[in-house]
Short mmCIF file of C-alpha atoms and ligand atoms in Angstrom, two decimals:
data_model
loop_
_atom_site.label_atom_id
_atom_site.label_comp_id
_atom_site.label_asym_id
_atom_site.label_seq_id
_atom_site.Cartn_x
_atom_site.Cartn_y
_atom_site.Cartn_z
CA UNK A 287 -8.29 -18.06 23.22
CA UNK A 288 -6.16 -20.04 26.04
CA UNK A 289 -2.90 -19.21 27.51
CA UNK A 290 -2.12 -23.01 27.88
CA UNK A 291 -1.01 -23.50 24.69
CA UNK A 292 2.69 -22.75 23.60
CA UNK A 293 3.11 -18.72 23.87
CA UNK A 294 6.45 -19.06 22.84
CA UNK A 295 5.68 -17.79 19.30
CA UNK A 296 3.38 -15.14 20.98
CA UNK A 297 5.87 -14.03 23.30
CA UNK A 298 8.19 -13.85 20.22
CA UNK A 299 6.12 -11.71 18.56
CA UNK A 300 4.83 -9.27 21.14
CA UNK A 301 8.25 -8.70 22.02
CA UNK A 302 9.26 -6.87 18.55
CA UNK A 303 11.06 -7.74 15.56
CA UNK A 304 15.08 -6.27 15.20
CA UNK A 305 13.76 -5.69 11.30
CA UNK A 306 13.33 -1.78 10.72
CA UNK A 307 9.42 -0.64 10.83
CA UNK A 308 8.50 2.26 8.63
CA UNK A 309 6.23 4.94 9.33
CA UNK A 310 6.11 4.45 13.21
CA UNK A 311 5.80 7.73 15.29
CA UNK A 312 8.36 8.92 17.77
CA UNK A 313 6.99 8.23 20.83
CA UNK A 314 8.45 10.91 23.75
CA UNK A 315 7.69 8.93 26.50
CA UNK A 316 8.75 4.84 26.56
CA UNK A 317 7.44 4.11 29.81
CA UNK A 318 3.99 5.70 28.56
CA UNK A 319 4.22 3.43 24.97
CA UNK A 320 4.95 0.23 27.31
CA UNK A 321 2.12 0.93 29.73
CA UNK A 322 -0.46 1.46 26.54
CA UNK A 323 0.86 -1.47 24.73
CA UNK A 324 1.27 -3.61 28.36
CA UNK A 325 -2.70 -2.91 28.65
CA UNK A 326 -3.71 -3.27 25.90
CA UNK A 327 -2.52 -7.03 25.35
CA UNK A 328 -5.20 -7.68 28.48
CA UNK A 329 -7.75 -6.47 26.81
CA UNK A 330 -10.53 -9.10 24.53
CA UNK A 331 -9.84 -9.95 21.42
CA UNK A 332 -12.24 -7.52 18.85
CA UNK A 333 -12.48 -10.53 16.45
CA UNK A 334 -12.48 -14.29 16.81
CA UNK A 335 -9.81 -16.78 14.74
CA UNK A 336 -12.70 -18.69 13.33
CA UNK A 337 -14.47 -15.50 12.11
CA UNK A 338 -10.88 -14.68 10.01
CA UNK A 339 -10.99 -17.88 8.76
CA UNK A 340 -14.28 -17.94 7.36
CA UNK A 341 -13.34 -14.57 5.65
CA UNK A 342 -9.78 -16.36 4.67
CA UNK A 343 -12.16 -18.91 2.90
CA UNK A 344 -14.82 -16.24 1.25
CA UNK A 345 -11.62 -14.09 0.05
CA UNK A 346 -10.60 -17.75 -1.62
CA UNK A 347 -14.15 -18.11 -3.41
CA UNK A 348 -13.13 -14.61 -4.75
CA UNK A 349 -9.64 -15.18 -6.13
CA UNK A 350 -11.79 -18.40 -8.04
CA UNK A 351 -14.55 -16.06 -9.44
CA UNK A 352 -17.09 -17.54 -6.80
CA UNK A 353 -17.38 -14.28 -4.98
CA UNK A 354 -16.56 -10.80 -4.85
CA UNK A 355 -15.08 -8.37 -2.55
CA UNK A 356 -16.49 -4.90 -1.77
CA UNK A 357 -13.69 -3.15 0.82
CA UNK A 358 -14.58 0.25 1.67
CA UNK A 359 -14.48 2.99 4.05
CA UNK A 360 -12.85 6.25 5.61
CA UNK A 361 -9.37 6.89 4.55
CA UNK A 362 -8.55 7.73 8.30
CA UNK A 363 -11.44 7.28 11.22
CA UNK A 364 -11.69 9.68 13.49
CA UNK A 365 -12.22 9.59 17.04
CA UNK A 366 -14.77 12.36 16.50
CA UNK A 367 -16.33 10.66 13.64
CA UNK A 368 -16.93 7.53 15.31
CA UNK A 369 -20.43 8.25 15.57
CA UNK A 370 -23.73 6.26 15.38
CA UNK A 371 -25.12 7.83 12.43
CA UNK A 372 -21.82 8.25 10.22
CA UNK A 373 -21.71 4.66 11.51
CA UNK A 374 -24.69 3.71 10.21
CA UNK A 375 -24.58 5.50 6.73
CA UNK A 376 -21.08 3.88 5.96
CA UNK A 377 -22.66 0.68 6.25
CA UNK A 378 -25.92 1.14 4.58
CA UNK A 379 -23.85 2.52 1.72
CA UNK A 380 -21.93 -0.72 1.80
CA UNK A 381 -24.66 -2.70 2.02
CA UNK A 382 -26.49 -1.00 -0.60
CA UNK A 383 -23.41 -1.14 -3.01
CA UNK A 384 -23.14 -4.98 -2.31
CA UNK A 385 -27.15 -5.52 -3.81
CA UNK A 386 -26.12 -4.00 -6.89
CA UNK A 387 -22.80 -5.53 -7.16
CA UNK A 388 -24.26 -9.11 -5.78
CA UNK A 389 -26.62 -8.65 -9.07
CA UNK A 390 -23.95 -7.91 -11.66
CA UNK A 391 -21.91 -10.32 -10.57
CA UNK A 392 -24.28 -13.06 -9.93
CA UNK A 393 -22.01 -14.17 -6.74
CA UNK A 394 -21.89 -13.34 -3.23
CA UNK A 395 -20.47 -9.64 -2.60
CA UNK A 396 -17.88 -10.16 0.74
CA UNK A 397 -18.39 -7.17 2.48
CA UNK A 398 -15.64 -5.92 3.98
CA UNK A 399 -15.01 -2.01 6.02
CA UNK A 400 -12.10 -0.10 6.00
CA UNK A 401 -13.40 0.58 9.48
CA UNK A 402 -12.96 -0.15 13.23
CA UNK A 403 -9.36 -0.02 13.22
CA UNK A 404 -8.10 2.17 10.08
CA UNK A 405 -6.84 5.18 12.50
CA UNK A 406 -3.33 5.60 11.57
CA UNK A 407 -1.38 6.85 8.32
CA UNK A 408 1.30 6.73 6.72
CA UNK A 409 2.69 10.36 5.59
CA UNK A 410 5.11 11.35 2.78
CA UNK A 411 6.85 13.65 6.00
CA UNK A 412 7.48 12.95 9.38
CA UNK A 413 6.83 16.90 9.44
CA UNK A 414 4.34 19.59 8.30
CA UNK A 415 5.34 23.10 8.21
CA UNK A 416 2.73 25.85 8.42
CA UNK A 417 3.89 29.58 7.61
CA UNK A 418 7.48 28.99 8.59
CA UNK A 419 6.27 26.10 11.57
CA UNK A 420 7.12 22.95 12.14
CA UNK A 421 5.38 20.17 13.86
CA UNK A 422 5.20 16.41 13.80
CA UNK A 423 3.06 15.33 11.25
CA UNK A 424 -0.38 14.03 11.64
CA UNK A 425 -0.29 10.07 11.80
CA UNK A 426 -3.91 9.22 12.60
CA UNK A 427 -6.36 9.73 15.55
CA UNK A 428 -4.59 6.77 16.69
CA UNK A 429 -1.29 8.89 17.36
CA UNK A 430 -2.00 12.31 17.55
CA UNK A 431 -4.61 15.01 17.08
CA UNK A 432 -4.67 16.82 13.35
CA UNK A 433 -4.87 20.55 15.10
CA UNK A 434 -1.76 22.70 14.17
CA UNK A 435 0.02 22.69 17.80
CA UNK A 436 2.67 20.75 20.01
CA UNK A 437 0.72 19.94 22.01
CA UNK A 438 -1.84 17.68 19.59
CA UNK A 439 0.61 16.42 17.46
CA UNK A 440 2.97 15.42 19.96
CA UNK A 441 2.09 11.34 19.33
CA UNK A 442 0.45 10.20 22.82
CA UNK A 443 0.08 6.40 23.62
CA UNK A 444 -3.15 6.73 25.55
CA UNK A 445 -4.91 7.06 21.50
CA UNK A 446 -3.51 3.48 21.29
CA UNK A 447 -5.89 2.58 24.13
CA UNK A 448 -8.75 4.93 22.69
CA UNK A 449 -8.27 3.53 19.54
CA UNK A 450 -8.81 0.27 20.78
CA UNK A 451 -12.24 1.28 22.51
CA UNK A 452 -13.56 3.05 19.36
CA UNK A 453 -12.84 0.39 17.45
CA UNK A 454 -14.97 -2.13 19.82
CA UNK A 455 -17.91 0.32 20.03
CA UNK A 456 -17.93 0.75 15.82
CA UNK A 457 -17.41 -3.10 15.48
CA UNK A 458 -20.40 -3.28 18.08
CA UNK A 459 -22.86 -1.48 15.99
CA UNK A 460 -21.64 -2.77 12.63
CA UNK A 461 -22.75 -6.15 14.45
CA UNK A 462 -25.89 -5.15 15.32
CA UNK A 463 -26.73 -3.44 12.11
CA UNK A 464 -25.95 -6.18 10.06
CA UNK A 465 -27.60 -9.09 12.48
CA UNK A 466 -29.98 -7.00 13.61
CA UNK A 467 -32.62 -6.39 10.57
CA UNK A 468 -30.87 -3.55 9.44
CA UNK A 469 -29.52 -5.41 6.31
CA UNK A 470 -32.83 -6.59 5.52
CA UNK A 471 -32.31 -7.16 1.22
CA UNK A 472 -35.50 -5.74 0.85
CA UNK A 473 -34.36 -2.50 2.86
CA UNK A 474 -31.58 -1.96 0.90
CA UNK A 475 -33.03 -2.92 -2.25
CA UNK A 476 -35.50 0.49 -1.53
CA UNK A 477 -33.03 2.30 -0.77
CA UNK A 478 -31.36 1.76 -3.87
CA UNK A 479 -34.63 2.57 -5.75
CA UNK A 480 -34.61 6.35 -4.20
CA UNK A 481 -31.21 6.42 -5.42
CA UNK A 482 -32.17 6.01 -9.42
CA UNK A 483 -35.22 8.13 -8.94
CA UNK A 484 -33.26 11.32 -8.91
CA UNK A 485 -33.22 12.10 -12.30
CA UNK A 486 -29.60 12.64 -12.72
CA UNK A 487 -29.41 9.29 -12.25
CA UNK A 488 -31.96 7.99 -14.80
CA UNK A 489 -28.81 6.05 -16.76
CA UNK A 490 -29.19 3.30 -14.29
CA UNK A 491 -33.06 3.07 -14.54
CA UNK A 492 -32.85 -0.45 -16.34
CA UNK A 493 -30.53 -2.12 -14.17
CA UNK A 494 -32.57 -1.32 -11.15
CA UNK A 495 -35.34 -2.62 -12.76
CA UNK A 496 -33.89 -5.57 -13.48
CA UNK A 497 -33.16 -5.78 -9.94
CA UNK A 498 -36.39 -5.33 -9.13
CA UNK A 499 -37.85 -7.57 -11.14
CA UNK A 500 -35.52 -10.62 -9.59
CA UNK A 501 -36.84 -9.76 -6.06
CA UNK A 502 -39.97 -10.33 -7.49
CA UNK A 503 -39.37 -13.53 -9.12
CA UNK A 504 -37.76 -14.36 -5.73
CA UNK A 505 -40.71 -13.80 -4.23
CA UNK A 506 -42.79 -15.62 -6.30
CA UNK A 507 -40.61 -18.70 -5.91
CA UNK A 508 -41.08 -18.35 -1.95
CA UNK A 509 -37.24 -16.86 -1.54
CA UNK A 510 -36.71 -17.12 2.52
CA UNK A 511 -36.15 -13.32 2.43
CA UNK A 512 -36.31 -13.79 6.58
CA UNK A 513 -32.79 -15.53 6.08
CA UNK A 514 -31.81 -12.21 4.35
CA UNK A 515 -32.29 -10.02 7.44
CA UNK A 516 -28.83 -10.09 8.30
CA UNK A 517 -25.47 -10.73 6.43
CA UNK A 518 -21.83 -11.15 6.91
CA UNK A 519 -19.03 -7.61 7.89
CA UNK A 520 -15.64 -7.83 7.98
CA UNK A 521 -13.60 -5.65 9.47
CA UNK A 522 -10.14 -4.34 7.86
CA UNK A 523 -7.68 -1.61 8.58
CA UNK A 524 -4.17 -1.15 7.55
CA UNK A 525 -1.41 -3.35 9.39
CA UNK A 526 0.58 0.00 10.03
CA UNK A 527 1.28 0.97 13.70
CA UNK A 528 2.84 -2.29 15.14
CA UNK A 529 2.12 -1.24 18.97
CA UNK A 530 -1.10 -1.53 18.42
CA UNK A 531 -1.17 -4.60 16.33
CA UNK A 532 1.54 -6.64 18.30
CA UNK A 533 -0.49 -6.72 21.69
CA UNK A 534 -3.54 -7.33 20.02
CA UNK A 535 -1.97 -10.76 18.71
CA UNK A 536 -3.80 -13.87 20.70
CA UNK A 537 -2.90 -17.44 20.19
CA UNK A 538 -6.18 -19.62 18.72
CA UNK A 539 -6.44 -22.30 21.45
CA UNK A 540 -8.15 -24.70 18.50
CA UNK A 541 -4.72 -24.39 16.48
CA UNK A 542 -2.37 -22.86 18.81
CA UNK A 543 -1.75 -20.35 15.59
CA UNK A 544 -1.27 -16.47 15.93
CA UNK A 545 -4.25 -13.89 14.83
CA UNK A 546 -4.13 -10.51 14.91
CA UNK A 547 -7.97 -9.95 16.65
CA UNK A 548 -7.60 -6.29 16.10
CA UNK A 549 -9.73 -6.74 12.57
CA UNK A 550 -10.48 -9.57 10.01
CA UNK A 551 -8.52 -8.46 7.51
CA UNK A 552 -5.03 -6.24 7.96
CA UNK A 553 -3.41 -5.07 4.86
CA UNK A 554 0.20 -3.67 4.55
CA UNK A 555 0.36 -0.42 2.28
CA UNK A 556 2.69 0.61 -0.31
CA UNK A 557 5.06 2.62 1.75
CA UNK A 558 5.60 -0.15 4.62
CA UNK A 559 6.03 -3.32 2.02
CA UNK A 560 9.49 -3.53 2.45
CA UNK A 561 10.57 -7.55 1.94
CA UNK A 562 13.34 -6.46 4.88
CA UNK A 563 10.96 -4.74 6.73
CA UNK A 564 8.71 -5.65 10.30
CA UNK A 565 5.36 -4.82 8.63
CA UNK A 566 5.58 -8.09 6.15
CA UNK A 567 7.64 -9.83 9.22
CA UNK A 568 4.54 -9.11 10.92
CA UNK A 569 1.58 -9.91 8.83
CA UNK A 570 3.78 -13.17 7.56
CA UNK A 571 3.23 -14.77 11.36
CA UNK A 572 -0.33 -14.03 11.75
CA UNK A 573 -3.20 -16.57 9.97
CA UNK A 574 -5.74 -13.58 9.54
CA UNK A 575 -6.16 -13.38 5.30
CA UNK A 576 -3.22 -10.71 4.44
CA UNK A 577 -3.74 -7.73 1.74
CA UNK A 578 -0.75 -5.62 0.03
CA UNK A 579 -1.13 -2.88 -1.78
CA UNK A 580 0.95 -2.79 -5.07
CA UNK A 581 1.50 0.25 -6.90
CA UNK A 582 2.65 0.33 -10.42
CA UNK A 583 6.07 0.62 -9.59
CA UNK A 584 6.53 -2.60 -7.84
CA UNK A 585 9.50 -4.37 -8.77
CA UNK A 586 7.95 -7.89 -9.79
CA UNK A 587 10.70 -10.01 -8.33
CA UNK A 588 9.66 -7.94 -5.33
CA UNK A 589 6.13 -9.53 -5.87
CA UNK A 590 7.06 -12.87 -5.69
CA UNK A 591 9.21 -12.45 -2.71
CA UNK A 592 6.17 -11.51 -1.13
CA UNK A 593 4.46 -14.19 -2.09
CA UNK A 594 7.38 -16.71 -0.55
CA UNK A 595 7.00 -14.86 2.75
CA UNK A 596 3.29 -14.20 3.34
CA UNK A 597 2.06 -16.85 1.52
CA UNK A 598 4.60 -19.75 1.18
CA UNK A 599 1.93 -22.59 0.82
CA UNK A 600 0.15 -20.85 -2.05
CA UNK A 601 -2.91 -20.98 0.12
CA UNK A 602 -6.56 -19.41 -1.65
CA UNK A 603 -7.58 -16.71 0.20
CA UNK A 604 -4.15 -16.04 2.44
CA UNK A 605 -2.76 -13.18 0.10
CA UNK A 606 -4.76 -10.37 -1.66
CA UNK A 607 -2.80 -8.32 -3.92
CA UNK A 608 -4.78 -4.33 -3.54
CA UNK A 609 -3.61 -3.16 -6.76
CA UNK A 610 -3.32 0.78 -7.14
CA UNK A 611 -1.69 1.59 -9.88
CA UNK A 612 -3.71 4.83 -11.61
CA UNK A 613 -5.90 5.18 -14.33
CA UNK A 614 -2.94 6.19 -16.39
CA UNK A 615 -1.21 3.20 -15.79
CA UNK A 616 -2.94 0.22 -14.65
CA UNK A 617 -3.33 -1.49 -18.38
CA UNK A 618 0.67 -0.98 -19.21
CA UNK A 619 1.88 -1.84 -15.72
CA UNK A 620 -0.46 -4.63 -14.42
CA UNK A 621 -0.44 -7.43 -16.76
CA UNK A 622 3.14 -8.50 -16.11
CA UNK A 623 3.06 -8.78 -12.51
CA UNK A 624 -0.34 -10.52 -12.97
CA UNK A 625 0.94 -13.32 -15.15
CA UNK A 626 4.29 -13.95 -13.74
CA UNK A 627 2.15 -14.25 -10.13
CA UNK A 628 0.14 -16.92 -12.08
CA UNK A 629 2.80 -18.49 -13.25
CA UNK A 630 4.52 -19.07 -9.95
CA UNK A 631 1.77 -21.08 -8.11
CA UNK A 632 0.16 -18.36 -6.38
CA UNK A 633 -3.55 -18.33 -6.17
CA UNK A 634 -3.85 -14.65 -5.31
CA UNK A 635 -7.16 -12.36 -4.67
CA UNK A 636 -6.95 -9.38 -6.92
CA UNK A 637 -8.78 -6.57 -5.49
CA UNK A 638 -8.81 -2.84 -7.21
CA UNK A 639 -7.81 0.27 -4.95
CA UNK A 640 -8.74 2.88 -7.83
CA UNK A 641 -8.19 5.45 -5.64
CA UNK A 642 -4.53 6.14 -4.49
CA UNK A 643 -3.12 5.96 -7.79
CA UNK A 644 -5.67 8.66 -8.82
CA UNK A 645 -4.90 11.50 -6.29
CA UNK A 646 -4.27 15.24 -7.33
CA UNK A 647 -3.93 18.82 -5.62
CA UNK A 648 -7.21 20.48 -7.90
CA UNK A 649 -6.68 24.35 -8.98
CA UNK A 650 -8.51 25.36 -5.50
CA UNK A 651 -5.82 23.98 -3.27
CA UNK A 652 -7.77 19.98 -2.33
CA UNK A 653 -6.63 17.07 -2.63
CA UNK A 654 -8.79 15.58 -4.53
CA UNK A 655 -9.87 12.83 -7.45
CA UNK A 656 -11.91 12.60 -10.51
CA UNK A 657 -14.66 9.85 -9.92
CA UNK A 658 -14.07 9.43 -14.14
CA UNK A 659 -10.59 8.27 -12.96
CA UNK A 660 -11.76 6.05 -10.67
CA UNK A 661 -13.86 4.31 -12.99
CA UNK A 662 -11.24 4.28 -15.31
CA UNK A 663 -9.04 2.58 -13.32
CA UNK A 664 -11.71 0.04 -12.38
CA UNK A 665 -12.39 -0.51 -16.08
CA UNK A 666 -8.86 -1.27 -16.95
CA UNK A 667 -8.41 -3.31 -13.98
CA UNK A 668 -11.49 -5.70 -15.59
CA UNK A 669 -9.51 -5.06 -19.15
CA UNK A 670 -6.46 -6.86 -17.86
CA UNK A 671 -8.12 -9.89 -15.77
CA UNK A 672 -10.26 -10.49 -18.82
CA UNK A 673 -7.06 -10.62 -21.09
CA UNK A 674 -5.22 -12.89 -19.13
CA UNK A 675 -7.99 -14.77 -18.45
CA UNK A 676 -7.38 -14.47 -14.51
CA UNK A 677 -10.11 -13.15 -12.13
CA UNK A 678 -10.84 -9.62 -11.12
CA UNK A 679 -11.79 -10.16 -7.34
CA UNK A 680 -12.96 -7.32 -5.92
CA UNK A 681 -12.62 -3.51 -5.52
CA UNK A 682 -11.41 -1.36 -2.64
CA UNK A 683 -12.64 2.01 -2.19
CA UNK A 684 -12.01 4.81 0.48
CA UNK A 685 -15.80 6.20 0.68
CA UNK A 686 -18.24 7.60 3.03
CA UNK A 687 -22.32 7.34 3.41
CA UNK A 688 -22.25 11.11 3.90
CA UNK A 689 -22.92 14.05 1.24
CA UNK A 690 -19.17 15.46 1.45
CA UNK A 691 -17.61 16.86 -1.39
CA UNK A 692 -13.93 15.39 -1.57
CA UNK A 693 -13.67 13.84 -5.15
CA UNK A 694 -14.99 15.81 -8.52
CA UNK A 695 -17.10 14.34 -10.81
CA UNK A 696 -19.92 11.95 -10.91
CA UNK A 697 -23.49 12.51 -11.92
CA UNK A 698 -24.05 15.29 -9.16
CA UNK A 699 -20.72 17.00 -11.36
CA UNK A 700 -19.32 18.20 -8.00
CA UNK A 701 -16.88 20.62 -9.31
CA UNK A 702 -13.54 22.09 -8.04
CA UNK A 703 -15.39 25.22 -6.64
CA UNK A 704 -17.54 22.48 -4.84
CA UNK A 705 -14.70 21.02 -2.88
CA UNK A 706 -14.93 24.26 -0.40
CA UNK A 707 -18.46 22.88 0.23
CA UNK A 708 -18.23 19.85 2.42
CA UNK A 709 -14.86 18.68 2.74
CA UNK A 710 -14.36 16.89 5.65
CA UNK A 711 -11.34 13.91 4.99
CA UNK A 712 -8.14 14.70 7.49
CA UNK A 713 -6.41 12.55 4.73
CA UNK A 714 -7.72 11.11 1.51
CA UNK A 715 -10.69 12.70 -0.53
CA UNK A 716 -14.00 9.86 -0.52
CA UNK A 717 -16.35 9.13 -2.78
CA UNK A 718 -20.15 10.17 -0.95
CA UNK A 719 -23.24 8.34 -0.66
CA UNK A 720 -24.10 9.10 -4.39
CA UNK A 721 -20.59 8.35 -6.10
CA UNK A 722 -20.40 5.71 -4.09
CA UNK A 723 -23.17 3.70 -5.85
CA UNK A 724 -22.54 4.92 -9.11
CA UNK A 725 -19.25 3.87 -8.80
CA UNK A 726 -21.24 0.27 -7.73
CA UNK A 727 -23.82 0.28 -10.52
CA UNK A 728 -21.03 1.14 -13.13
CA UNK A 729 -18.84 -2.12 -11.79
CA UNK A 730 -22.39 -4.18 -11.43
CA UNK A 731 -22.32 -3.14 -15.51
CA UNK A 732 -18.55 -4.38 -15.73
CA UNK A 733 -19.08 -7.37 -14.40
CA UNK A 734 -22.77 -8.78 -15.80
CA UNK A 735 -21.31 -8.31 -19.34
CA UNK A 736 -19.63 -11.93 -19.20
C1 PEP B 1072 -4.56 3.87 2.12
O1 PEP B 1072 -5.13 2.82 1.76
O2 PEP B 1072 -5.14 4.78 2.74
C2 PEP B 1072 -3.16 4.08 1.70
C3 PEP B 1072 -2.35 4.91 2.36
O3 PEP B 1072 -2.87 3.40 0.60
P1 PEP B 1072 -1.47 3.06 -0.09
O4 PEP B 1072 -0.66 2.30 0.91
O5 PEP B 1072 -1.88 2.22 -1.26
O6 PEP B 1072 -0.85 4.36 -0.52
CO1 CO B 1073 -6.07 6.84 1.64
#
């Protein structure tokens, strides 16, 4: 990354966009924002242009069927959580999802975290009110603190800059672990085997077995599982708070193009799409492969506008379209948008979010989801690809390696008296370790059936 190329268009950028921004916090203190931001364009890049643009390239495999992606993650990191072992168990679930999904869909599995990076939210209120009080509303670790009092939800620019730092150490150890021998295939592969030998999940007996019996026959045809020890991680967060994404832009000195080095992947989410808005301003300048969530109430000339400003050379592998549209919905309301994006030139990445179309408030008071909807959604996601003849691409799912109890369902039959249990999200409810590869061995089903 040089400064002797042209930093005009950097300069540009850095120095903000007159288009409105949604979901930004109110910063008190300007001086304090400026000094965060100022530092934290000195800082190193936590990615590398080439790295983006070998996921840009993978993410293109997967819009053609050659691949698919696996995206998953926290709905909001913590600062707190940021820990070695939750570290670790997010990405040995990943990595153990990816084996079983790698089998069913007989392609490479792109691995991808919501992680390093996805510490701010969007909120339906720029307030909460408690028993009669009102504070600012919590916005992410990145922002402010989620206790009930002025003084941690006043938004405070030094999280930018701790944000920044947590990110670096989890990227650090999501390097190591997966170049290190931590991602050994054969690893995972027994971990997966303790998962089917709890009996309540005997239903996916056979396709471990088959599993099984490939390593084998790997084996026996001298497979270099040494060249298996590690495997590609990409990092991903949502494109939301633009002073932390703006001084994290560098200019590539091999092209002289814009990246956003804060993560591999930035998506834009369904309350800052706005055609008019900075967030798709934004994300349109950078080269880093681009996601946008789409909800089933997108307005399809909406769609294509987006595709004319993210992605005006129809490039594979620029624009991923995170579809979330709910169980409910997702067979009436995708199909349209699907083949009038086909029919404009676009070679989009379709990737299913089955989870924020699929949130409730349960009888107990959580915010929760039913992994049946999830699947659901999934299903129907496959449904309409396969009718159309396009390619479902991937999935997207807010999870975590840990035994919480956030969403009902699954073949543990966590109930709504067993949300009180373990329920640890500050935002979203996530599948755990368990539902997490269910959820994987029901999609490995999905998509071996071709
Ligand atoms: C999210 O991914 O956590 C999120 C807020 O999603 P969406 O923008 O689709 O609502
Ligand atoms: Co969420």
């Amino acid at each position: 990354m040089s400064t002797t190329t042209d930093e005009a268009p950097l300069a540009r950028l850095r120095a903000g966009s007159p288009l409105p921004a949604a979901q930004q916090p109110s910063w008190p203190d300007g001086a304090a924002l400026q000094e965060a931001v100022d530092t934290l364009a000195t800082y190193p890049p936590l990615v590398f242009a080439g790295e983006c643009d070998v996921l840009r390239s993978r993410m293109a495999a997967a819009a053609r069927g050659e691949a698919f992606v696996l995206q998953g993650g926290d709905c909001a990191e913590t600062f707190a959580g940021a820990t070695a072992d939750n570290i670790r168990d997010r990405v040995k679930t990943i990595l153990q999802m990816a084996a079983v999904l790698t089998y069913g869909a007989s392609v490479p599995v792109v691995k991808v975290g919501r992680m390093a990076g996805q510490y701010a939210k969007p909120r339906s209120s720029d307030t909460e009110t408690r028993d009669g009080v009102t504070m600012p509303a919590y916005r992410g670790d990145m922002v402010n603190a989620f206790d009930f009092t002025l003084e941690a939800r006043t938004p405070d620019p030094q999280r930018l800059i701790r944000g920044y730092h947590a990110s670096s150490a989890t990227l650090n150890l999501v390097r190591a672990f997966t170049q290190g021998g931590f991602a050994d295939l054969r690893y995972v592969h027994d971990w997966n085997r303790g998962f089917v030998a709890n009996a309540a999940n005997r239903r996916y007996e056979k396709l471990a077995k088959d599993i099984d019996k490939a390593m084998r026959f790997m084996s026996a045809c001298g497979a270099d599982f040494e060249a298996m020890k590690t495997t590609e991680f990409f990092a991903a967060h949502e494109a939301l708070l633009l002073d932390y994404e703006r001084p994290l832009v560098r200019v590539d000195s091999r092209t002289g193009e814009l990246y956003d080095t804060s993560a591999h992947f930035l998506w834009v989410g369904e309350r800052t799409r706005d055609l008019d808005g900075a967030h798709l301003d934004f994300v349109s300048k950078v080269r880093n492969p681009i996601g946008i969530k789409v909800s089933a109430n997108a307005d399809i000339d909406d769609v294509l506008r987006m595709i004319d400003l993210v992605d005006p050379h129809r490039e594979a592998g620029r624009l991923t379209f995170i579809t979330r549209m709910g169980a409910g919905r997702i067979r009436e309301a995708l199909p349209a948008i699907v083949e009038k994006v086909t029919a404009s030139g676009a070679q989009i990445t379709w990737v299913c979010d089955p989870m924020h179309g699929n949130t409730f408030s349960s009888t107990s008071g959580y915010k929760t989801r039913d992994f049946d909807d999830v699947v659901d959604e999934v299903r129907g996601f496959f449904d309409v690809h396969r009718s159309l003849g396009t390619v479902p691409g991937g999935i997207h799912v807010e999870l975590t390696g840990n035994d919480v109890t956030e969403c009902i369902g699954g073949s543990e039959k966590i109930l709504d008296a067993d949300l009180a249990n373990n329920y640890e999200s500050l935002c979203d409810p996530r599948l755990n370790h368990q539902q997490s590869l269910e959820l994987a061995f029901l999609v490995a089903e999905m998509l071996s059936r071709d």
